[in-house]
Short mmCIF file of C-alpha atoms and ligand atoms in Angstrom, two decimals:
data_model
loop_
_atom_site.label_atom_id
_atom_site.label_comp_id
_atom_site.label_asym_id
_atom_site.label_seq_id
_atom_site.Cartn_x
_atom_site.Cartn_y
_atom_site.Cartn_z
CA MET A 1 0.00 0.00 0.00
CA PRO A 2 1.51 3.36 -1.03
CA LEU A 3 2.72 5.45 1.89
CA VAL A 4 2.45 9.16 1.17
CA PRO A 5 3.95 11.95 3.33
CA ALA A 6 1.15 13.98 4.91
CA ASN A 7 2.33 17.30 3.46
CA ASP A 8 2.50 15.91 -0.06
CA PHE A 9 -0.99 14.54 0.29
CA ILE A 10 -2.42 17.83 1.55
CA SER A 11 -0.87 19.86 -1.26
CA TRP A 12 -1.92 17.22 -3.81
CA LYS A 13 -5.51 17.53 -2.62
CA GLU A 14 -5.40 21.32 -2.82
CA ARG A 15 -4.06 21.10 -6.36
CA GLN A 16 -6.85 18.77 -7.39
CA ILE A 17 -9.65 20.93 -6.06
CA SER A 18 -8.14 24.03 -7.69
CA LYS A 19 -8.73 22.32 -11.07
CA GLY A 20 -12.50 22.28 -10.47
CA GLY A 21 -15.19 20.01 -9.09
CA ASP A 22 -16.51 19.99 -5.55
CA HIS A 23 -15.04 18.84 -2.25
CA GLN A 24 -17.70 16.20 -1.72
CA SER A 25 -16.83 14.42 -4.98
CA LEU A 26 -13.09 14.57 -4.37
CA ASP A 27 -13.58 13.30 -0.81
CA HIS A 28 -15.69 10.47 -2.19
CA LEU A 29 -12.86 9.29 -4.45
CA ILE A 30 -10.21 9.67 -1.78
CA ASP A 31 -12.33 7.66 0.62
CA SER A 32 -13.82 4.97 -1.63
CA VAL A 33 -10.77 4.40 -3.87
CA GLY A 34 -7.91 5.72 -1.76
CA GLY A 35 -9.20 4.35 1.53
CA CYS A 36 -8.73 7.64 3.40
CA THR A 37 -11.88 8.80 5.15
CA LYS A 38 -12.61 12.46 5.86
CA GLU A 39 -11.89 11.78 9.53
CA LYS A 40 -8.45 10.39 8.72
CA TYR A 41 -7.73 13.37 6.49
CA HIS A 42 -8.69 15.67 9.33
CA LEU A 43 -6.15 14.00 11.59
CA ILE A 44 -3.49 14.47 8.94
CA LYS A 45 -4.30 18.17 8.76
CA LEU A 46 -4.01 18.42 12.51
CA SER A 47 -0.50 17.00 12.06
CA LEU A 48 -1.37 13.97 14.09
CA LYS A 49 -0.14 11.71 11.34
CA LYS A 50 3.12 12.04 9.42
CA ASN A 51 2.30 9.64 6.62
CA ILE A 52 -0.85 8.37 5.10
CA GLU A 53 -1.28 4.86 3.82
CA LEU A 54 -3.44 4.82 0.71
CA LYS A 55 -4.93 1.87 -1.16
CA VAL A 56 -3.76 3.27 -4.51
CA ASN A 57 -1.11 5.82 -5.47
CA LEU A 58 -1.83 9.49 -6.08
CA GLU A 59 -1.40 9.07 -9.86
CA LYS A 60 -4.27 6.61 -9.94
CA LEU A 61 -6.49 8.90 -7.84
CA GLU A 62 -5.57 11.86 -10.01
CA SER A 63 -6.41 10.04 -13.21
CA LEU A 64 -9.89 9.21 -11.85
CA TRP A 65 -10.37 12.81 -10.72
CA ASN A 66 -9.39 14.02 -14.21
CA GLN A 67 -11.92 11.65 -15.77
CA HIS A 68 -14.58 13.11 -13.51
CA LEU A 69 -13.60 16.68 -14.38
CA ASN A 70 -13.04 16.20 -18.09
CA MET A 71 -15.73 13.70 -19.02
CA GLY A 72 -18.32 14.34 -16.31
CA ILE A 73 -18.35 10.72 -15.12
CA PRO A 74 -19.97 10.64 -11.66
CA VAL A 75 -17.43 9.72 -8.99
CA GLN A 76 -19.73 6.93 -7.79
CA TYR A 77 -19.38 5.18 -11.15
CA LEU A 78 -15.63 5.78 -11.20
CA SER A 79 -15.22 4.18 -7.80
CA GLY A 80 -18.09 1.69 -8.23
CA ILE A 81 -19.30 2.72 -4.79
CA SER A 82 -22.13 4.86 -3.48
CA TYR A 83 -22.91 5.75 0.11
CA TRP A 84 -26.59 5.87 0.99
CA ARG A 85 -27.86 6.18 4.55
CA ASP A 86 -25.41 3.99 6.46
CA LEU A 87 -24.91 1.65 3.52
CA LYS A 88 -21.96 1.24 1.21
CA LEU A 89 -23.40 0.03 -2.08
CA GLU A 90 -21.79 -1.19 -5.26
CA VAL A 91 -23.04 0.74 -8.29
CA SER A 92 -22.43 0.58 -12.02
CA GLU A 93 -23.89 2.42 -14.99
CA ASN A 94 -26.69 -0.16 -14.96
CA VAL A 95 -28.19 1.35 -11.83
CA LEU A 96 -29.17 4.80 -10.68
CA ILE A 97 -26.93 6.38 -8.06
CA PRO A 98 -29.25 6.33 -5.02
CA ARG A 99 -30.20 9.90 -4.07
CA SER A 100 -30.14 11.45 -0.64
CA GLU A 101 -33.77 12.67 -0.95
CA THR A 102 -34.86 9.03 -1.19
CA GLU A 103 -33.30 8.24 2.21
CA LEU A 104 -36.39 9.59 3.96
CA ILE A 105 -38.50 6.73 2.54
CA ILE A 106 -37.15 4.48 5.28
CA GLU A 107 -38.31 6.87 8.04
CA ILE A 108 -41.74 7.18 6.40
CA VAL A 109 -42.11 3.40 6.45
CA GLN A 110 -40.97 3.21 10.06
CA GLU A 111 -43.51 5.88 11.03
CA SER A 112 -46.31 3.96 9.30
CA PHE A 113 -45.43 0.59 10.85
CA LYS A 114 -44.71 1.60 14.41
CA GLN A 115 -46.69 -0.98 16.30
CA LYS A 116 -48.80 -4.06 15.75
CA PHE A 117 -47.12 -5.65 12.76
CA LYS A 118 -44.65 -8.31 13.75
CA GLU A 119 -43.99 -9.81 10.37
CA ILE A 120 -44.91 -8.25 7.09
CA THR A 121 -44.25 -8.83 3.42
CA PHE A 122 -42.89 -5.83 1.57
CA VAL A 123 -41.78 -5.21 -1.99
CA ASP A 124 -39.30 -2.73 -3.41
CA LEU A 125 -40.34 -2.24 -7.03
CA GLY A 126 -37.48 -1.18 -9.34
CA THR A 127 -34.82 -1.73 -6.75
CA GLY A 128 -31.80 -0.57 -8.82
CA SER A 129 -28.78 -0.88 -6.55
CA GLY A 130 -31.07 -2.35 -3.89
CA ALA A 131 -30.89 0.72 -1.65
CA ILE A 132 -34.47 0.84 -0.34
CA GLY A 133 -35.03 -2.90 -0.05
CA ILE A 134 -31.70 -3.51 1.66
CA ALA A 135 -32.13 -0.66 4.16
CA LEU A 136 -35.57 -1.99 5.13
CA ALA A 137 -34.47 -5.62 5.33
CA LEU A 138 -31.64 -4.57 7.65
CA ALA A 139 -33.85 -2.33 9.80
CA LYS A 140 -36.56 -5.00 10.08
CA PRO A 141 -34.92 -8.43 10.14
CA PHE A 142 -38.27 -10.11 10.85
CA TRP A 143 -39.90 -8.61 7.73
CA ASN A 144 -39.77 -10.45 4.43
CA GLY A 145 -38.95 -8.43 1.37
CA ILE A 146 -38.87 -8.95 -2.36
CA ALA A 147 -36.98 -6.53 -4.57
CA THR A 148 -37.78 -6.46 -8.27
CA ASP A 149 -36.11 -4.84 -11.25
CA ILE A 150 -36.58 -5.15 -14.99
CA ASP A 151 -32.81 -5.19 -15.55
CA LYS A 152 -31.02 -8.40 -14.70
CA ASN A 153 -27.74 -6.52 -14.20
CA ALA A 154 -29.44 -4.41 -11.54
CA ILE A 155 -30.78 -7.54 -9.85
CA GLN A 156 -27.28 -8.97 -9.81
CA ILE A 157 -25.81 -5.81 -8.26
CA ALA A 158 -28.63 -5.47 -5.73
CA SER A 159 -28.42 -9.07 -4.55
CA LYS A 160 -24.64 -8.81 -4.23
CA ASN A 161 -25.09 -5.62 -2.22
CA PHE A 162 -27.52 -7.35 0.10
CA ALA A 163 -25.20 -10.32 0.60
CA ARG A 164 -22.41 -7.90 1.51
CA CYS A 165 -24.56 -5.93 3.98
CA SER A 166 -26.45 -8.72 5.69
CA ASP A 167 -26.04 -12.32 6.81
CA LYS A 168 -29.83 -12.81 6.70
CA SER A 169 -32.03 -14.02 3.88
CA ASN A 170 -35.08 -11.84 4.41
CA LEU A 171 -34.78 -10.12 1.04
CA LYS A 172 -35.25 -11.95 -2.25
CA PHE A 173 -34.62 -10.60 -5.73
CA LEU A 174 -36.78 -11.14 -8.80
CA CYS A 175 -36.25 -9.86 -12.32
CA GLY A 176 -39.24 -8.40 -14.15
CA HIS A 177 -41.37 -5.37 -14.91
CA TRP A 178 -42.88 -3.75 -11.79
CA TRP A 179 -45.41 -6.22 -10.30
CA ASN A 180 -45.04 -8.91 -12.97
CA PRO A 181 -42.63 -11.17 -11.06
CA LEU A 182 -44.95 -11.12 -8.03
CA GLU A 183 -47.74 -13.37 -9.33
CA LYS A 184 -47.31 -15.68 -6.31
CA PHE A 185 -47.83 -12.80 -3.90
CA LYS A 186 -51.18 -11.54 -5.21
CA GLY A 187 -53.24 -10.23 -2.30
CA LYS A 188 -50.41 -10.94 0.17
CA ILE A 189 -48.33 -7.78 0.21
CA ASP A 190 -48.48 -5.45 3.23
CA LEU A 191 -46.29 -2.71 1.82
CA ALA A 192 -45.05 -1.76 -1.63
CA ILE A 193 -42.46 0.94 -2.19
CA ALA A 194 -41.20 2.36 -5.44
CA ASN A 195 -38.86 5.09 -6.52
CA PRO A 196 -39.76 4.75 -10.19
CA PRO A 197 -38.55 6.73 -13.20
CA TYR A 198 -40.70 9.87 -12.98
CA ILE A 199 -38.90 12.62 -14.88
CA PRO A 200 -40.99 14.20 -17.66
CA LYS A 201 -39.40 14.06 -21.11
CA TYR A 202 -38.88 17.83 -21.48
CA ILE A 203 -37.05 17.97 -18.14
CA TYR A 204 -35.02 14.85 -18.87
CA GLN A 205 -33.66 16.52 -21.99
CA LYS A 206 -32.38 19.40 -19.85
CA LEU A 207 -30.73 17.30 -17.13
CA PRO A 208 -27.00 17.87 -16.50
CA GLU A 209 -24.71 15.89 -18.81
CA GLU A 210 -23.31 14.10 -15.77
CA VAL A 211 -26.73 12.52 -15.22
CA LYS A 212 -27.94 12.19 -18.82
CA ASN A 213 -24.76 10.72 -20.26
CA PHE A 214 -24.09 8.18 -17.54
CA GLU A 215 -27.11 7.25 -15.45
CA PRO A 216 -29.57 4.76 -16.96
CA LYS A 217 -32.31 6.54 -18.92
CA ILE A 218 -34.64 3.66 -18.08
CA ALA A 219 -34.31 4.55 -14.37
CA LEU A 220 -35.11 8.25 -14.84
CA LEU A 221 -37.46 8.90 -17.74
CA GLY A 222 -41.17 8.55 -17.02
CA GLY A 223 -42.61 9.41 -20.45
CA ASP A 224 -44.05 12.75 -21.63
CA ASP A 225 -45.49 13.81 -18.27
CA GLY A 226 -43.30 11.57 -16.12
CA LEU A 227 -46.26 9.52 -14.91
CA ASP A 228 -46.13 6.48 -17.23
CA HIS A 229 -44.60 4.12 -14.67
CA ILE A 230 -46.32 5.62 -11.65
CA LYS A 231 -49.66 4.87 -13.36
CA ILE A 232 -48.74 1.24 -14.02
CA ILE A 233 -47.66 0.79 -10.41
CA ILE A 234 -50.77 2.38 -8.88
CA ARG A 235 -53.29 0.73 -11.22
CA ASN A 236 -51.91 -2.73 -10.60
CA ALA A 237 -51.34 -2.34 -6.88
CA PRO A 238 -54.88 -3.48 -5.88
CA LYS A 239 -54.18 -6.96 -7.31
CA TYR A 240 -51.16 -7.44 -5.09
CA LEU A 241 -51.78 -5.57 -1.86
CA LYS A 242 -53.65 -6.92 1.14
CA LYS A 243 -56.67 -4.99 2.36
CA GLY A 244 -55.18 -2.07 4.26
CA GLY A 245 -51.80 -2.60 2.59
CA TYR A 246 -49.65 0.45 1.97
CA LEU A 247 -48.31 1.86 -1.27
CA LEU A 248 -45.51 4.43 -1.02
CA ILE A 249 -44.16 6.13 -4.13
CA GLU A 250 -41.50 8.73 -4.70
CA ASN A 251 -42.49 11.32 -7.29
CA HIS A 252 -41.26 14.46 -9.03
CA PHE A 253 -41.53 17.78 -7.19
CA ASP A 254 -44.73 18.84 -8.94
CA GLN A 255 -46.54 15.50 -9.23
CA GLY A 256 -47.97 15.22 -5.71
CA ARG A 257 -51.51 16.31 -6.61
CA GLU A 258 -51.74 14.13 -9.70
CA VAL A 259 -50.30 11.09 -7.93
CA LYS A 260 -52.72 11.54 -5.02
CA LYS A 261 -55.60 11.65 -7.53
CA LEU A 262 -54.38 8.39 -9.09
CA PHE A 263 -54.27 6.75 -5.65
CA LEU A 264 -57.85 7.89 -4.90
CA GLU A 265 -59.13 6.66 -8.30
CA ASN A 266 -57.70 3.22 -7.55
CA ALA A 267 -59.39 2.50 -4.21
CA PHE A 268 -56.75 3.96 -1.91
CA ILE A 269 -57.69 5.83 1.25
CA SER A 270 -55.76 7.93 3.79
CA VAL A 271 -53.67 9.26 0.92
CA LYS A 272 -51.00 11.70 1.99
CA VAL A 273 -48.40 13.65 0.07
CA LEU A 274 -45.24 14.04 2.15
CA LYS A 275 -42.36 16.47 1.86
CA ASP A 276 -38.66 15.69 1.61
CA PHE A 277 -35.85 17.49 3.49
CA SER A 278 -36.05 20.41 1.06
CA GLY A 279 -39.78 20.88 1.62
CA ILE A 280 -40.66 19.36 -1.77
CA GLU A 281 -43.78 17.17 -2.08
CA ARG A 282 -41.72 14.11 -2.87
CA PHE A 283 -43.62 11.07 -1.59
CA THR A 284 -47.20 9.83 -1.79
CA ILE A 285 -48.52 7.14 0.54
CA GLY A 286 -51.93 5.51 0.79
CA ARG A 287 -53.71 2.37 1.98
CA TYR A 288 -55.58 0.01 -0.28
CA ASN A 289 -59.22 -0.08 0.71
CA GLN A 290 -60.45 -3.32 -0.86
CA LYS A 291 -64.23 -3.69 -0.52
N1 LIG B 301 -34.94 2.17 -6.06
C1 LIG B 301 -33.68 2.64 -6.50
C2 LIG B 301 -33.29 3.90 -5.74
O1 LIG B 301 -34.08 4.44 -5.01
C3 LIG B 301 -33.67 2.87 -8.01
C4 LIG B 301 -34.61 3.93 -8.46
C5 LIG B 301 -34.63 4.09 -9.97
O2 LIG B 301 -33.78 3.50 -10.66
N2 LIG B 301 -35.55 4.85 -10.47
O3 LIG B 301 -32.20 4.38 -5.82
#
């Protein structure tokens, strides 16, 4: 493992950030590829360490940083790692980089299932890297989850991520379009969560190159008005949810009203639109009210 004098490392880092980019991205590379956490770097700056042991040499780190700056490749794809909540997840260009605004989904679920339920069956539709399903399976070891995704590469990444994060088997992975792989679970699901592609076409076209050129279009684009997939999920939910079962969907900042209407048209009650950390109406939750 390359041993780098603290002063060299500090001036190297200052040189890199002077070329452009943001501290968070550079710190991500230094941590996930170089093996030096922000805490360790802090100790170096306080002169508590004379040398720093890195997992790769500075040339390697610099070449990744240059690729990020020159080609716009997200640092998570360059390192193959994304941090989400307290999870360290493998990511590739086959899966969306899990977003911090989605983290709140886990708290919303925990709020909704405070008491009573000992064991429930939940599904994470369009799991991508597995973020939501894995976080829930870890938080609730006695719950049984199924994570689905249409892309078999995503399923592979998500199941590997789960195996790395947990020694339990309370999350299964199935490949297929939204509810399709869940035939066996019709009428048996207590909770379904989805962070589907919901970006309207005209907004997708204006997304930053860093997103548009590297993140999977299939995970972001929701058709002309962004609601194509949200509609499929809501309209089919009644076939799969138990009476009283919950559906929780992440949506675009301006879709709350429309998504709530879709819930109400499909036999959902107690429908609420919830805000994310930035005060944006980001999530819609409701309970299926089967007659
Ligand atoms: N469920 C995954 C996430 O929240 C993937 C979402 C997606 O690809 N649209 O990150």
